[in-house]
Structures are given as structure tokens and as C-alpha cells.
mmCIF file of C-alpha atoms in Angstrom:
data_model
loop_
_atom_site.group_PDB
_atom_site.id
_atom_site.type_symbol
_atom_site.label_atom_id
_atom_site.label_comp_id
_atom_site.label_asym_id
_atom_site.label_seq_id
_atom_site.Cartn_x
_atom_site.Cartn_y
_atom_site.Cartn_z
ATOM 1 C CA ARG T 756 235.008 111.047 201.450
ATOM 2 C CA PHE T 757 236.070 114.699 201.549
ATOM 3 C CA THR T 758 239.380 116.307 202.450
ATOM 4 C CA GLY T 759 239.616 119.645 204.179
ATOM 5 C CA ASP T 760 240.063 121.420 200.861
ATOM 6 C CA TYR T 761 237.072 123.572 199.864
ATOM 7 C CA GLY T 762 237.880 123.178 196.188
ATOM 8 C CA ALA T 763 237.853 119.395 196.502
ATOM 9 C CA PHE T 764 234.482 119.621 198.246
ATOM 10 C CA THR T 765 232.877 121.795 195.582
ATOM 11 C CA GLY T 766 234.418 119.638 192.866
ATOM 12 C CA ALA T 767 232.436 116.663 194.140
ATOM 13 C CA LEU T 768 229.156 118.507 193.775
ATOM 14 C CA ALA T 769 226.857 118.102 190.806
ATOM 15 C CA PRO T 770 227.534 121.042 188.462
ATOM 16 C CA GLU T 771 224.139 122.672 189.055
ATOM 17 C CA TYR T 772 224.849 122.893 192.813
ATOM 18 C CA ARG T 773 228.347 124.478 192.760
ATOM 19 C CA ALA T 774 227.061 128.043 192.441
ATOM 20 C CA VAL T 775 224.365 127.270 195.034
ATOM 21 C CA VAL T 776 227.004 126.220 197.568
ATOM 22 C CA ASP T 777 228.860 129.519 197.133
ATOM 23 C CA VAL T 778 225.647 131.342 198.042
ATOM 24 C CA GLU T 779 225.021 129.000 200.981
ATOM 25 C CA PHE T 780 228.574 129.614 202.224
ATOM 26 C CA GLU T 781 227.931 133.353 202.189
ATOM 27 C CA ASN T 782 224.728 132.755 204.155
ATOM 28 C CA LEU T 783 226.683 130.637 206.638
ATOM 29 C CA ALA T 784 229.270 133.377 207.102
ATOM 30 C CA ARG T 785 226.497 135.876 207.744
ATOM 31 C CA ASP T 786 224.149 133.787 209.895
ATOM 32 C CA GLY T 787 226.587 131.516 211.710
ATOM 33 C CA ALA T 788 224.650 128.308 210.922
ATOM 34 C CA ASN T 789 223.217 126.708 207.815
ATOM 35 C CA THR T 790 221.380 123.611 206.597
ATOM 36 C CA HIS T 791 220.788 122.640 202.993
ATOM 37 C CA GLU T 792 220.477 119.641 200.665
ATOM 38 C CA MET T 793 222.489 119.000 197.509
ATOM 39 C CA ARG T 794 223.447 116.313 195.012
ATOM 40 C CA ILE T 795 227.032 115.044 194.865
ATOM 41 C CA LEU T 796 228.872 112.766 192.467
ATOM 42 C CA ARG T 797 230.977 109.950 193.861
ATOM 43 C CA PRO T 798 234.283 108.962 192.194
ATOM 44 C CA ASP T 799 232.504 106.026 190.519
ATOM 45 C CA GLY T 800 230.015 108.461 188.961
ATOM 46 C CA ALA T 801 227.070 107.492 191.179
ATOM 47 C CA ALA T 802 224.921 110.395 192.355
ATOM 48 C CA ARG T 803 223.953 110.720 196.015
ATOM 49 C CA TRP T 804 221.941 113.255 197.973
ATOM 50 C CA VAL T 805 223.379 114.708 201.188
ATOM 51 C CA ARG T 806 222.030 117.026 203.850
ATOM 52 C CA THR T 807 224.700 119.406 205.183
ATOM 53 C CA PHE T 808 224.672 120.926 208.669
ATOM 54 C CA SER T 809 227.288 123.707 209.125
ATOM 55 C CA ARG T 810 228.169 126.039 212.013
ATOM 56 C CA VAL T 811 230.788 128.793 212.424
ATOM 57 C CA LEU T 812 232.958 128.096 215.480
ATOM 58 C CA ALA T 813 235.398 131.018 215.277
ATOM 59 C CA ARG T 814 235.851 134.318 213.480
ATOM 60 C CA ASP T 815 238.773 136.750 213.047
ATOM 61 C CA ASP T 816 238.755 140.369 214.127
ATOM 62 C CA ALA T 817 237.081 141.335 210.852
ATOM 63 C CA GLY T 818 234.233 138.877 211.507
ATOM 64 C CA ARG T 819 235.291 136.422 208.826
ATOM 65 C CA PRO T 820 234.853 132.723 209.715
ATOM 66 C CA THR T 821 238.143 131.076 210.622
ATOM 67 C CA ARG T 822 236.753 127.745 211.752
ATOM 68 C CA ILE T 823 233.658 125.924 210.538
ATOM 69 C CA VAL T 824 232.373 122.536 211.584
ATOM 70 C CA GLY T 825 229.784 120.550 209.609
ATOM 71 C CA THR T 826 228.317 117.137 208.924
ATOM 72 C CA ASN T 827 227.036 115.510 205.763
ATOM 73 C CA GLN T 828 224.171 113.008 206.024
ATOM 74 C CA ASP T 829 223.390 110.677 203.124
ATOM 75 C CA ILE T 830 219.651 111.130 202.494
ATOM 76 C CA THR T 831 219.461 109.432 199.099
ATOM 77 C CA ASP T 832 217.074 106.691 200.255
ATOM 78 C CA LEU T 833 215.055 109.120 202.370
ATOM 79 C CA ARG T 834 214.707 111.530 199.452
ATOM 80 C CA ALA T 835 213.700 108.697 197.102
ATOM 81 C CA ALA T 836 211.048 107.590 199.593
ATOM 82 C CA GLY T 837 209.809 111.157 199.830
ATOM 83 C CA LEU T 838 209.591 111.439 196.065
ATOM 84 C CA ARG T 839 207.635 108.189 195.907
ATOM 85 C CA ALA T 840 205.270 109.471 198.583
ATOM 86 C CA GLU T 841 204.816 112.747 196.700
ATOM 87 C CA ALA T 842 204.121 110.832 193.479
ATOM 88 C CA ALA T 843 201.587 108.615 195.245
ATOM 89 C CA GLU T 844 199.886 111.648 196.779
ATOM 90 C CA ALA T 845 199.810 113.394 193.401
ATOM 91 C CA ARG T 846 198.339 110.267 191.795
ATOM 92 C CA LEU T 847 195.688 110.035 194.509
ATOM 93 C CA THR T 848 194.872 113.730 194.158
ATOM 94 C CA GLN T 849 194.472 113.361 190.404
ATOM 95 C CA ALA T 850 192.214 110.328 190.896
ATOM 96 C CA VAL T 851 190.030 112.229 193.376
ATOM 97 C CA ARG T 852 189.791 115.196 191.016
ATOM 98 C CA ALA T 853 188.739 112.863 188.179
ATOM 99 C CA LEU T 854 185.812 111.405 190.147
ATOM 100 C CA PRO T 855 182.428 112.317 188.616
ATOM 101 C CA PHE T 856 180.870 112.706 192.068
ATOM 102 C CA GLY T 857 181.706 114.737 195.139
ATOM 103 C CA PHE T 858 184.564 113.579 197.393
ATOM 104 C CA VAL T 859 185.482 115.036 200.782
ATOM 105 C CA LEU T 860 188.012 114.017 203.431
ATOM 106 C CA HIS T 861 187.982 115.169 207.081
ATOM 107 C CA ASP T 862 190.553 114.347 209.740
ATOM 108 C CA ALA T 863 189.805 112.803 213.120
ATOM 109 C CA GLU T 864 189.011 116.280 214.497
ATOM 110 C CA ASP T 865 186.397 116.848 211.758
ATOM 111 C CA ARG T 866 188.579 119.393 209.985
ATOM 112 C CA LEU T 867 188.533 119.515 206.197
ATOM 113 C CA VAL T 868 191.577 117.935 204.565
ATOM 114 C CA MET T 869 190.538 118.057 200.918
ATOM 115 C CA CYS T 870 187.579 117.951 198.530
ATOM 116 C CA ASN T 871 187.220 117.859 194.760
ATOM 117 C CA GLN T 872 185.529 120.239 192.330
ATOM 118 C CA PRO T 873 182.266 118.234 191.976
ATOM 119 C CA TYR T 874 181.873 118.492 195.763
ATOM 120 C CA LEU T 875 182.282 122.272 195.568
ATOM 121 C CA ASP T 876 179.797 122.416 192.690
ATOM 122 C CA MET T 877 177.236 120.503 194.772
ATOM 123 C CA THR T 878 177.593 122.910 197.702
ATOM 124 C CA PRO T 879 177.603 126.349 196.034
ATOM 125 C CA LEU T 880 176.447 128.276 199.101
ATOM 126 C CA THR T 881 179.275 126.961 201.296
ATOM 127 C CA ALA T 882 181.984 126.498 198.651
ATOM 128 C CA ALA T 883 183.656 129.792 199.583
ATOM 129 C CA ILE T 884 184.602 128.566 203.073
ATOM 130 C CA LEU T 885 185.582 125.020 202.105
ATOM 131 C CA ARG T 886 189.282 125.380 202.800
ATOM 132 C CA PRO T 887 191.603 122.947 204.617
ATOM 133 C CA GLY T 888 191.107 123.217 208.373
ATOM 134 C CA VAL T 889 187.472 124.358 208.424
ATOM 135 C CA THR T 890 185.315 122.147 210.655
ATOM 136 C CA VAL T 891 182.163 120.257 209.714
ATOM 137 C CA GLU T 892 180.107 122.252 212.220
ATOM 138 C CA THR T 893 181.333 125.570 210.823
ATOM 139 C CA VAL T 894 180.340 124.526 207.304
ATOM 140 C CA MET T 895 176.899 123.362 208.461
ATOM 141 C CA ARG T 896 176.234 126.588 210.357
ATOM 142 C CA HIS T 897 177.277 128.621 207.335
ATOM 143 C CA GLY T 898 175.011 126.520 205.109
ATOM 144 C CA LEU T 899 172.062 127.003 207.464
ATOM 145 C CA ALA T 900 172.533 130.758 207.403
ATOM 146 C CA ALA T 901 172.773 130.716 203.597
ATOM 147 C CA GLY T 902 169.662 128.550 203.138
ATOM 148 C CA GLU T 903 171.475 125.573 201.645
ATOM 149 C CA TYR T 904 169.379 123.035 203.582
ATOM 150 C CA PRO T 905 165.640 123.604 202.857
ATOM 151 C CA GLU T 906 164.696 120.619 205.026
ATOM 152 C CA ALA T 907 166.058 122.438 208.093
ATOM 153 C CA GLU T 908 163.798 125.465 207.722
ATOM 154 C CA GLY T 909 162.014 126.248 210.975
ATOM 155 C CA ARG T 910 164.026 123.732 213.038
ATOM 156 C CA GLU T 911 167.607 124.785 212.394
ATOM 157 C CA ALA T 912 168.978 124.026 215.877
ATOM 158 C CA ALA T 913 167.422 120.558 216.022
ATOM 159 C CA TRP T 914 168.545 119.817 212.457
ATOM 160 C CA LEU T 915 172.124 120.841 213.249
ATOM 161 C CA ALA T 916 172.210 118.637 216.357
ATOM 162 C CA GLU T 917 170.829 115.686 214.398
ATOM 163 C CA ARG T 918 173.308 116.061 211.552
ATOM 164 C CA LEU T 919 176.317 116.482 213.833
ATOM 165 C CA ALA T 920 175.270 113.360 215.747
ATOM 166 C CA LEU T 921 174.864 111.496 212.463
ATOM 167 C CA HIS T 922 178.285 112.644 211.261
ATOM 168 C CA ALA T 923 179.824 111.559 214.566
ATOM 169 C CA THR T 924 178.781 107.955 213.894
ATOM 170 C CA GLY T 925 181.227 107.958 211.000
ATOM 171 C CA ASP T 926 179.147 105.500 208.967
ATOM 172 C CA ASN T 927 175.949 106.755 207.370
ATOM 173 C CA ASP T 928 174.068 106.795 204.093
ATOM 174 C CA PHE T 929 171.124 109.127 203.538
ATOM 175 C CA GLU T 930 169.397 111.331 200.955
ATOM 176 C CA GLN T 931 169.215 115.080 201.372
ATOM 177 C CA ARG T 932 167.203 117.781 199.617
ATOM 178 C CA ARG T 933 169.297 120.859 198.830
ATOM 179 C CA GLU T 934 168.570 124.340 197.544
ATOM 180 C CA GLY T 935 167.177 124.612 194.040
ATOM 181 C CA GLY T 936 165.234 121.367 194.334
ATOM 182 C CA ARG T 937 168.332 119.191 193.968
ATOM 183 C CA TRP T 938 168.741 115.859 195.771
ATOM 184 C CA LEU T 939 172.057 114.478 196.986
ATOM 185 C CA ARG T 940 172.932 111.063 198.343
ATOM 186 C CA SER T 941 175.471 111.374 201.158
ATOM 187 C CA ILE T 942 177.676 108.392 202.054
ATOM 188 C CA THR T 943 180.244 108.654 204.866
ATOM 189 C CA ARG T 944 182.676 106.048 206.192
ATOM 190 C CA ARG T 945 185.231 106.344 209.004
ATOM 191 C CA ALA T 946 188.772 105.124 208.341
ATOM 192 C CA PRO T 947 190.821 103.211 210.957
ATOM 193 C CA ASN T 948 192.892 106.357 211.676
ATOM 194 C CA GLY T 949 189.764 108.354 212.534
ATOM 195 C CA ASP T 950 189.493 110.237 209.245
ATOM 196 C CA THR T 951 186.090 110.317 207.549
ATOM 197 C CA VAL T 952 185.672 109.850 203.811
ATOM 198 C CA GLY T 953 182.512 111.237 202.246
ATOM 199 C CA LEU T 954 180.887 110.861 198.844
ATOM 200 C CA ARG T 955 178.146 113.101 197.466
ATOM 201 C CA ILE T 956 176.138 111.845 194.482
ATOM 202 C CA ASP T 957 173.587 113.979 192.657
ATOM 203 C CA ILE T 958 170.430 111.836 192.447
ATOM 204 C CA THR T 959 168.098 114.576 191.225
ATOM 205 C CA GLU T 960 167.455 112.838 187.887
ATOM 206 C CA ALA T 961 166.906 109.492 189.609
ATOM 207 C CA LYS T 962 164.404 111.134 191.960
ATOM 208 C CA GLN T 963 162.590 112.704 189.027
ATOM 209 C CA LEU T 964 162.488 109.345 187.225
ATOM 210 C CA THR T 965 161.134 107.625 190.330
ATOM 211 C CA ARG T 966 158.478 110.311 190.701
ATOM 212 C CA SER T 967 157.568 109.974 187.009
ATOM 213 C CA LEU T 968 157.296 106.191 187.316
ATOM 214 C CA GLU T 969 155.114 106.559 190.399
ATOM 215 C CA GLU T 970 152.827 108.978 188.582
ATOM 216 C CA SER T 971 152.653 106.571 185.623
ATOM 217 C CA ARG T 972 151.816 103.701 187.969
ATOM 218 C CA ARG T 973 149.005 105.689 189.563
ATOM 219 C CA ALA T 974 147.670 106.675 186.146
ATOM 220 C CA ALA T 975 147.764 103.035 185.015
ATOM 221 C CA GLU T 976 145.952 101.928 188.158
ATOM 222 C CA ALA T 977 143.313 104.608 187.625
ATOM 223 C CA ALA T 978 142.874 103.525 183.995
ATOM 224 C CA SER T 979 142.620 99.883 185.055
ATOM 225 C CA GLU T 980 140.025 100.772 187.664
ATOM 226 C CA ALA T 981 138.038 102.727 185.067
ATOM 227 C CA LYS T 982 138.240 99.782 182.677
ATOM 228 C CA SER T 983 137.015 97.409 185.375
ATOM 229 C CA ARG T 984 134.065 99.683 186.141
ATOM 230 C CA PHE T 985 133.235 99.928 182.435
ATOM 231 C CA LEU T 986 133.376 96.153 181.937
ATOM 232 C CA ALA T 987 131.254 95.549 185.012
ATOM 233 C CA THR T 988 128.642 97.990 183.734
ATOM 234 C CA MET T 989 128.643 96.556 180.207
ATOM 235 C CA SER T 990 128.477 92.965 181.440
ATOM 236 C CA HIS T 991 125.466 93.868 183.552
ATOM 237 C CA GLU T 992 123.765 95.483 180.549
ATOM 238 C CA ILE T 993 124.421 92.380 178.420
ATOM 239 C CA ARG T 994 123.631 89.754 181.025
ATOM 240 C CA THR T 995 120.254 91.251 181.911
ATOM 241 C CA PRO T 996 118.604 90.535 178.507
ATOM 242 C CA LEU T 997 120.630 87.330 178.114
ATOM 243 C CA ASN T 998 119.286 85.988 181.387
ATOM 244 C CA GLY T 999 115.822 86.793 180.064
ATOM 245 C CA VAL T 1000 116.522 84.662 176.969
ATOM 246 C CA LEU T 1001 117.783 81.786 179.119
ATOM 247 C CA GLY T 1002 114.740 82.065 181.381
ATOM 248 C CA MET T 1003 112.367 81.923 178.423
ATOM 249 C CA ALA T 1004 114.268 78.940 176.999
ATOM 250 C CA GLU T 1005 113.862 77.141 180.309
ATOM 251 C CA LEU T 1006 110.111 77.836 180.363
ATOM 252 C CA LEU T 1007 109.788 76.770 176.719
ATOM 253 C CA SER T 1008 111.533 73.471 177.457
ATOM 254 C CA ARG T 1009 108.725 72.620 179.881
ATOM 255 C CA LYS T 1010 106.094 73.096 177.173
ATOM 256 C CA LEU T 1011 107.808 71.162 174.375
ATOM 257 C CA SER T 1012 107.703 67.389 174.089
ATOM 258 C CA ASP T 1013 109.329 66.794 170.706
ATOM 259 C CA PRO T 1014 112.860 65.398 171.360
ATOM 260 C CA GLU T 1015 114.345 67.200 168.340
ATOM 261 C CA HIS T 1016 112.922 70.522 169.460
ATOM 262 C CA LEU T 1017 114.125 69.917 173.006
ATOM 263 C CA ALA T 1018 117.618 69.138 171.697
ATOM 264 C CA MET T 1019 117.717 72.386 169.723
ATOM 265 C CA LEU T 1020 116.445 74.260 172.743
ATOM 266 C CA ALA T 1021 119.196 72.693 174.850
ATOM 267 C CA VAL T 1022 121.772 74.009 172.386
ATOM 268 C CA ILE T 1023 120.234 77.492 172.656
ATOM 269 C CA ARG T 1024 120.332 77.246 176.426
ATOM 270 C CA ASP T 1025 123.943 75.957 176.534
ATOM 271 C CA SER T 1026 125.076 78.572 174.002
ATOM 272 C CA GLY T 1027 123.522 81.273 176.140
ATOM 273 C CA ARG T 1028 125.327 79.916 179.169
ATOM 274 C CA LEU T 1029 128.555 79.923 177.161
ATOM 275 C CA LEU T 1030 127.988 83.558 176.280
ATOM 276 C CA VAL T 1031 127.489 84.292 179.966
ATOM 277 C CA SER T 1032 130.759 82.502 180.712
ATOM 278 C CA VAL T 1033 132.533 84.558 178.025
ATOM 279 C CA ILE T 1034 131.225 87.721 179.643
ATOM 280 C CA ASN T 1035 132.464 86.436 182.990
ATOM 281 C CA ASP T 1036 135.798 85.646 181.350
ATOM 282 C CA VAL T 1037 136.124 89.258 180.207
ATOM 283 C CA LEU T 1038 135.391 90.352 183.751
ATOM 284 C CA ASP T 1039 138.015 87.936 185.032
ATOM 285 C CA PHE T 1040 140.671 89.653 182.940
ATOM 286 C CA SER T 1041 139.796 92.952 184.553
ATOM 287 C CA ARG T 1042 139.852 91.306 187.969
ATOM 288 C CA LEU T 1043 143.237 89.770 187.225
ATOM 289 C CA ASP T 1044 144.638 93.278 186.790
ATOM 290 C CA ALA T 1045 143.347 94.126 190.243
ATOM 291 C CA GLY T 1046 144.247 90.734 191.753
ATOM 292 C CA LYS T 1047 140.604 90.041 192.672
ATOM 293 C CA VAL T 1048 139.890 86.731 190.860
ATOM 294 C CA THR T 1049 138.084 84.197 193.073
ATOM 295 C CA LEU T 1050 137.673 80.555 192.019
ATOM 296 C CA GLU T 1051 134.456 78.705 192.777
ATOM 297 C CA HIS T 1052 134.585 75.570 194.910
ATOM 298 C CA ALA T 1053 131.376 73.658 194.140
ATOM 299 C CA ALA T 1054 130.396 70.090 193.195
ATOM 300 C CA PHE T 1055 129.987 69.208 189.491
ATOM 301 C CA SER T 1056 130.169 66.172 187.203
ATOM 302 C CA PRO T 1057 133.108 66.323 184.749
ATOM 303 C CA ALA T 1058 131.291 63.928 182.391
ATOM 304 C CA ASP T 1059 128.097 65.990 182.323
ATOM 305 C CA LEU T 1060 130.094 69.184 181.883
ATOM 306 C CA ALA T 1061 131.983 67.711 178.917
ATOM 307 C CA ARG T 1062 128.743 66.568 177.268
ATOM 308 C CA GLN T 1063 127.178 70.024 177.672
ATOM 309 C CA VAL T 1064 130.216 71.649 176.079
ATOM 310 C CA GLY T 1065 130.239 69.054 173.294
ATOM 311 C CA ALA T 1066 126.574 69.702 172.474
ATOM 312 C CA VAL T 1067 127.315 73.377 171.838
ATOM 313 C CA HIS T 1068 130.015 72.529 169.245
ATOM 314 C CA ALA T 1069 128.237 69.555 167.701
ATOM 315 C CA VAL T 1070 126.390 71.643 165.095
ATOM 316 C CA ALA T 1071 129.573 73.366 163.875
ATOM 317 C CA ALA T 1072 131.356 70.005 163.710
ATOM 318 C CA ALA T 1073 128.516 68.419 161.738
ATOM 319 C CA GLU T 1074 128.534 71.294 159.250
ATOM 320 C CA LYS T 1075 132.186 70.457 158.447
ATOM 321 C CA GLY T 1076 131.450 66.731 158.263
ATOM 322 C CA LEU T 1077 133.392 66.001 161.446
ATOM 323 C CA ALA T 1078 132.429 63.394 164.006
ATOM 324 C CA LEU T 1079 132.515 64.869 167.522
ATOM 325 C CA THR T 1080 132.616 62.304 170.329
ATOM 326 C CA ILE T 1081 132.641 62.800 174.098
ATOM 327 C CA ASP T 1082 134.368 59.774 175.656
ATOM 328 C CA ALA T 1083 133.650 59.937 179.393
ATOM 329 C CA ALA T 1084 134.917 57.188 181.693
ATOM 330 C CA PRO T 1085 132.440 55.902 184.320
ATOM 331 C CA ALA T 1086 134.496 57.493 187.090
ATOM 332 C CA ALA T 1087 134.117 60.884 185.409
ATOM 333 C CA GLY T 1088 130.446 60.876 186.288
ATOM 334 C CA ALA T 1089 131.193 61.196 189.993
ATOM 335 C CA ALA T 1090 130.990 64.620 191.594
ATOM 336 C CA ARG T 1091 134.130 66.714 191.878
ATOM 337 C CA LEU T 1092 134.812 70.015 193.632
ATOM 338 C CA GLY T 1093 135.983 72.916 191.493
ATOM 339 C CA ASP T 1094 135.046 75.866 189.305
ATOM 340 C CA ALA T 1095 132.840 74.274 186.634
ATOM 341 C CA MET T 1096 132.314 77.532 184.743
ATOM 342 C CA ARG T 1097 136.020 78.155 184.204
ATOM 343 C CA ILE T 1098 136.696 74.529 183.315
ATOM 344 C CA ALA T 1099 133.905 74.804 180.754
ATOM 345 C CA GLN T 1100 135.587 77.906 179.319
ATOM 346 C CA VAL T 1101 138.778 75.912 178.805
ATOM 347 C CA LEU T 1102 136.902 73.035 177.170
ATOM 348 C CA HIS T 1103 134.999 75.426 174.897
ATOM 349 C CA ASN T 1104 138.298 76.937 173.748
ATOM 350 C CA LEU T 1105 139.797 73.486 173.107
ATOM 351 C CA LEU T 1106 136.810 72.146 171.171
ATOM 352 C CA GLY T 1107 136.291 75.413 169.311
ATOM 353 C CA ASN T 1108 139.887 75.334 168.048
ATOM 354 C CA ALA T 1109 139.636 71.628 167.262
ATOM 355 C CA VAL T 1110 136.565 72.185 165.078
ATOM 356 C CA LYS T 1111 138.106 75.271 163.485
ATOM 357 C CA PHE T 1112 141.412 73.689 162.492
ATOM 358 C CA THR T 1113 140.308 70.108 161.697
ATOM 359 C CA GLU T 1114 139.508 69.706 157.997
ATOM 360 C CA ALA T 1115 138.402 66.055 157.993
ATOM 361 C CA GLY T 1116 138.056 63.111 160.328
ATOM 362 C CA ALA T 1117 136.867 63.038 163.911
ATOM 363 C CA ILE T 1118 137.322 64.896 167.193
ATOM 364 C CA THR T 1119 137.259 63.092 170.520
ATOM 365 C CA LEU T 1120 137.157 64.715 173.958
ATOM 366 C CA SER T 1121 138.175 62.162 176.581
ATOM 367 C CA VAL T 1122 137.269 62.629 180.242
ATOM 368 C CA ALA T 1123 138.864 60.210 182.698
#
């Protein structure tokens, strides 16, 4: 509460504002009206902020004010709220500046509000005009003239119309090739108040990595195809003489009558067939790479197949003093549908390992 005494009024001011008020009073005397803010100290020592409105109502013959009217408005809470808002804005600005990618904010009229340094760095040919208030269309037109958008070459008008329409949606996410061979990912979202927030991320390295991986994939596919062709050629070269051996063994079996000789010939024939299956197995690996493996679907006897496989390994088992037995249940003699050659490959692997790693005793292959 102030009295009409000027000295009492200035005495209530914070010390740093007493000289300021003298200057403001001189301005009031000259201009006839004045508004300013200052900090005062209440009798209890508490500081408050007031906004003063003053007006000269009368002057003497020399022009000096003889009557002044004014009001003081307590703005302590308002000023504190303003300071908090300024602090929040400063914090937000610092956060935006610290972002490692480009950030841009436009108002509801598509005028630039703010952007950070990474955004300016990503748009070097338009950075000079990126000032608050410039419109999106103005920036795009400037960029077109400067050659910042290589993808627009030869269709500038259509490109501009497309991009403005895309920006108008407020929500978009696309990749864009820029000058110098750089690639940017552009993400835009519209806020409830109509503002649009945009992010620009440099994905040039990611694009290069993707391109490198694609080239590596194509090279691997080409190498796999070359390997498949090589294996097919080699298997043909091997199978041709091997089929001749098997054919001669078949003819020889018709001329022999001695059971022991026929048994040895059967082993030769089955071993040759095993070698053919191994060659086919090698081819299967190459086909697996290309996803071209096809399983046979033909009738065969599991019991007969097991006995044929067992006969091939019987000699090796006997040399180690091992008893090799094929125990086939009666039901196993019935025909089944499947890929006999590949099943035989599995059985050959099983029996081969059994003979290899068994030092003494017996080996039994059971077929149910």
C-alpha cells in the first residue's frame, strides 16, 4: 500500500529499480504516458512484481506535470508463469538442437517456425532461405531451381504438385534422393493444432549397405548356380562309366552259377548303386541351395532295401569280427511308397558309422 509521497513510493522499490524509476518519471513527464514493470519489496520483506500504468492529467504553465494518475497491477504470478514458459521453450529448443537428425516445425499455414542445424546441413541448397515465416512451397521452388531434387529433373511442375499434395496430408513417410547422391528419409506428422512436425534422417549409409548386400546376394546366387552346373556336369561324367560297370555286372550275373561268385557280384552291384546314390546326394545338396529337391514317390520293400544295404557293409563288418544282422519283421516286406534311394542313403550312413565305431560285438538293423 502506497501513500501519495513519491519518496515513500521509491523507498518500496528494490534498490536496482530506484534509479530506473527516476528515468521512467522523466519519460512520463516528456511523453504524457508510461508503462513499465518493476520489483518492489513489501514491509514483510517479500518481493513482488508490479506493472505500472501512469498518465499526466495536468501541467503548469511551464509544462511540468502537476497531476499524475496511475495504477499498479501485481503481476508476480503472471511473470513467474512467463518465466516458466520461457524456460520450457528454452529446454525444448536445446533438445531440438541436440537431435542427431533433422527437425523442422511448420505452422498451420505451412510457414516455417523453426529447424535445427542438422536439418540445415541436409538441405544446403535451400539453407539460406530457411528463416521463420518462409513457406513450404517457397522452399521447394527454390530447391527445384537450385537442383536440390535430382528426382524432379524433367518433371519439375508435376513433382512440385505431388510433393505439395503429399505435404498437405500431414502424415507421410518416404525416402528421397537428394543432390550429391545422398538419401534422406522424410517423416511428417500433423499436430492437433494444425502444425506439422518433420524429421529428416540421412539413410545414405543404410542405402549403400542394402545395395552391397544385394550385390553380395546376387554374387552368391551366381556362384551357387555355377556350382550346381559343375556338379551336374561332373556327376554325368562319373555316372556314365559307372552305369557301364553296373550293366556289365548285371550281364555277368546271368552267366555265373556259383552262389559265392553271385554273392560277390551282388556286393559289387550294390556298391555301385551306393556310389550312384552318393553322387545323387551331392547333387541334392546343390539342389537344396536352389530349393529344387524333389522326393520320389514309388513302391519299395523296406525289408529288401535293408538287406541290400546290409550286404554292402557285411564285408567291412566281418573284417572287424563283427556280426551284422538285418532283423526285418514280416510286415516290413510289404510294399511302401517313398523315396527308396534316399532312405538307403540314410541306412548306409547309419550302418557305416556303426561298423566304423563298433570295436567288438554285433550290429543289428531292425526294420518293423
